[in-house]
Amino acid sequence: MRSMTTQPGQAPAPARRDAEATKAAILKAVRFLLARHAHADITLKAVADRAGVSPPLILKYFGNKDALFARVMSFETDADDLLDAPLDDLGRHMVRHVLSSQRDRGTDPLLRIAFAPLHGDHGEVLRANFRTQVTGRLAARLTGPDAGLRAELAVAAVVGLGVMYGVARGPHLRGADADAVADRYGPVVQAQLTPGGPAATGSG
């Protein structure tokens, strides 16, 4: 395939980076709009305006509105980041991940699930994806009884944290140090992941 590149070296790399950055901006715009408007009310023009691109560029990268929204309604990448820690330290990691998403990106992709009722049939797709890609995936990592319930309770705890930070905009939470919050709240999540373990029973 490299022989197809007429200009070897670094020339193609900036274009690829620009394309990836543009796609990321489009997906971020859709996530923002989905958290505030019904699926049927969101136009490609609104997405383009929010992302700072043209509607034809969205079609070039994603094909059509349905394909674009199908990408956004997946939680696979978000779950990769949320669950990227050893099980014994996962509760604290999940808390820090939600806080850093809110502070660095202004939103937490997991919170899209809170707005599923806005989106009619698409909302059920969002729910099904969330159950499979987030809570189901977490449950598969847990040992012991009631793994499914414990996974849902752990995820509920961090989604609630995201709601308090990003939707209710709790001033004490928003002003607190992320590590201090993780020290306090991480054990709450960890208690569902490894019940009876040191993180769950420690004085914290």
Coordinates of C-alpha atoms in Angstrom, one line a residue, residues 26-39 42-51 69 118-119:
I26 CA -18.4 16.3 14.6
L27 CA -18.9 13.4 17.1
K28 CA -18.4 15.8 20.0
A29 CA -21.0 18.1 18.5
V30 CA -23.6 15.3 18.2
R31 CA -23.0 14.2 21.8
F32 CA -23.5 17.8 22.9
L33 CA -26.8 18.1 21.0
L34 CA -28.1 14.7 22.0
A35 CA -27.8 15.7 25.6
R36 CA -30.1 18.7 25.0
H37 CA -32.5 17.9 22.1
A38 CA -34.6 15.1 20.8
H39 CA -32.9 13.0 18.1
I42 CA -31.3 17.6 15.5
T43 CA -30.3 18.5 11.9
L44 CA -27.1 18.0 10.1
K45 CA -26.8 21.8 9.8
A46 CA -27.1 22.1 13.6
V47 CA -24.3 19.5 14.0
A48 CA -22.2 21.2 11.3
D49 CA -22.6 24.6 12.9
R50 CA -21.7 23.3 16.3
A51 CA -18.6 21.5 14.9
F69 CA -25.9 8.9 15.1
L118 CA -35.7 12.2 24.5
H119 CA -34.9 10.0 21.6

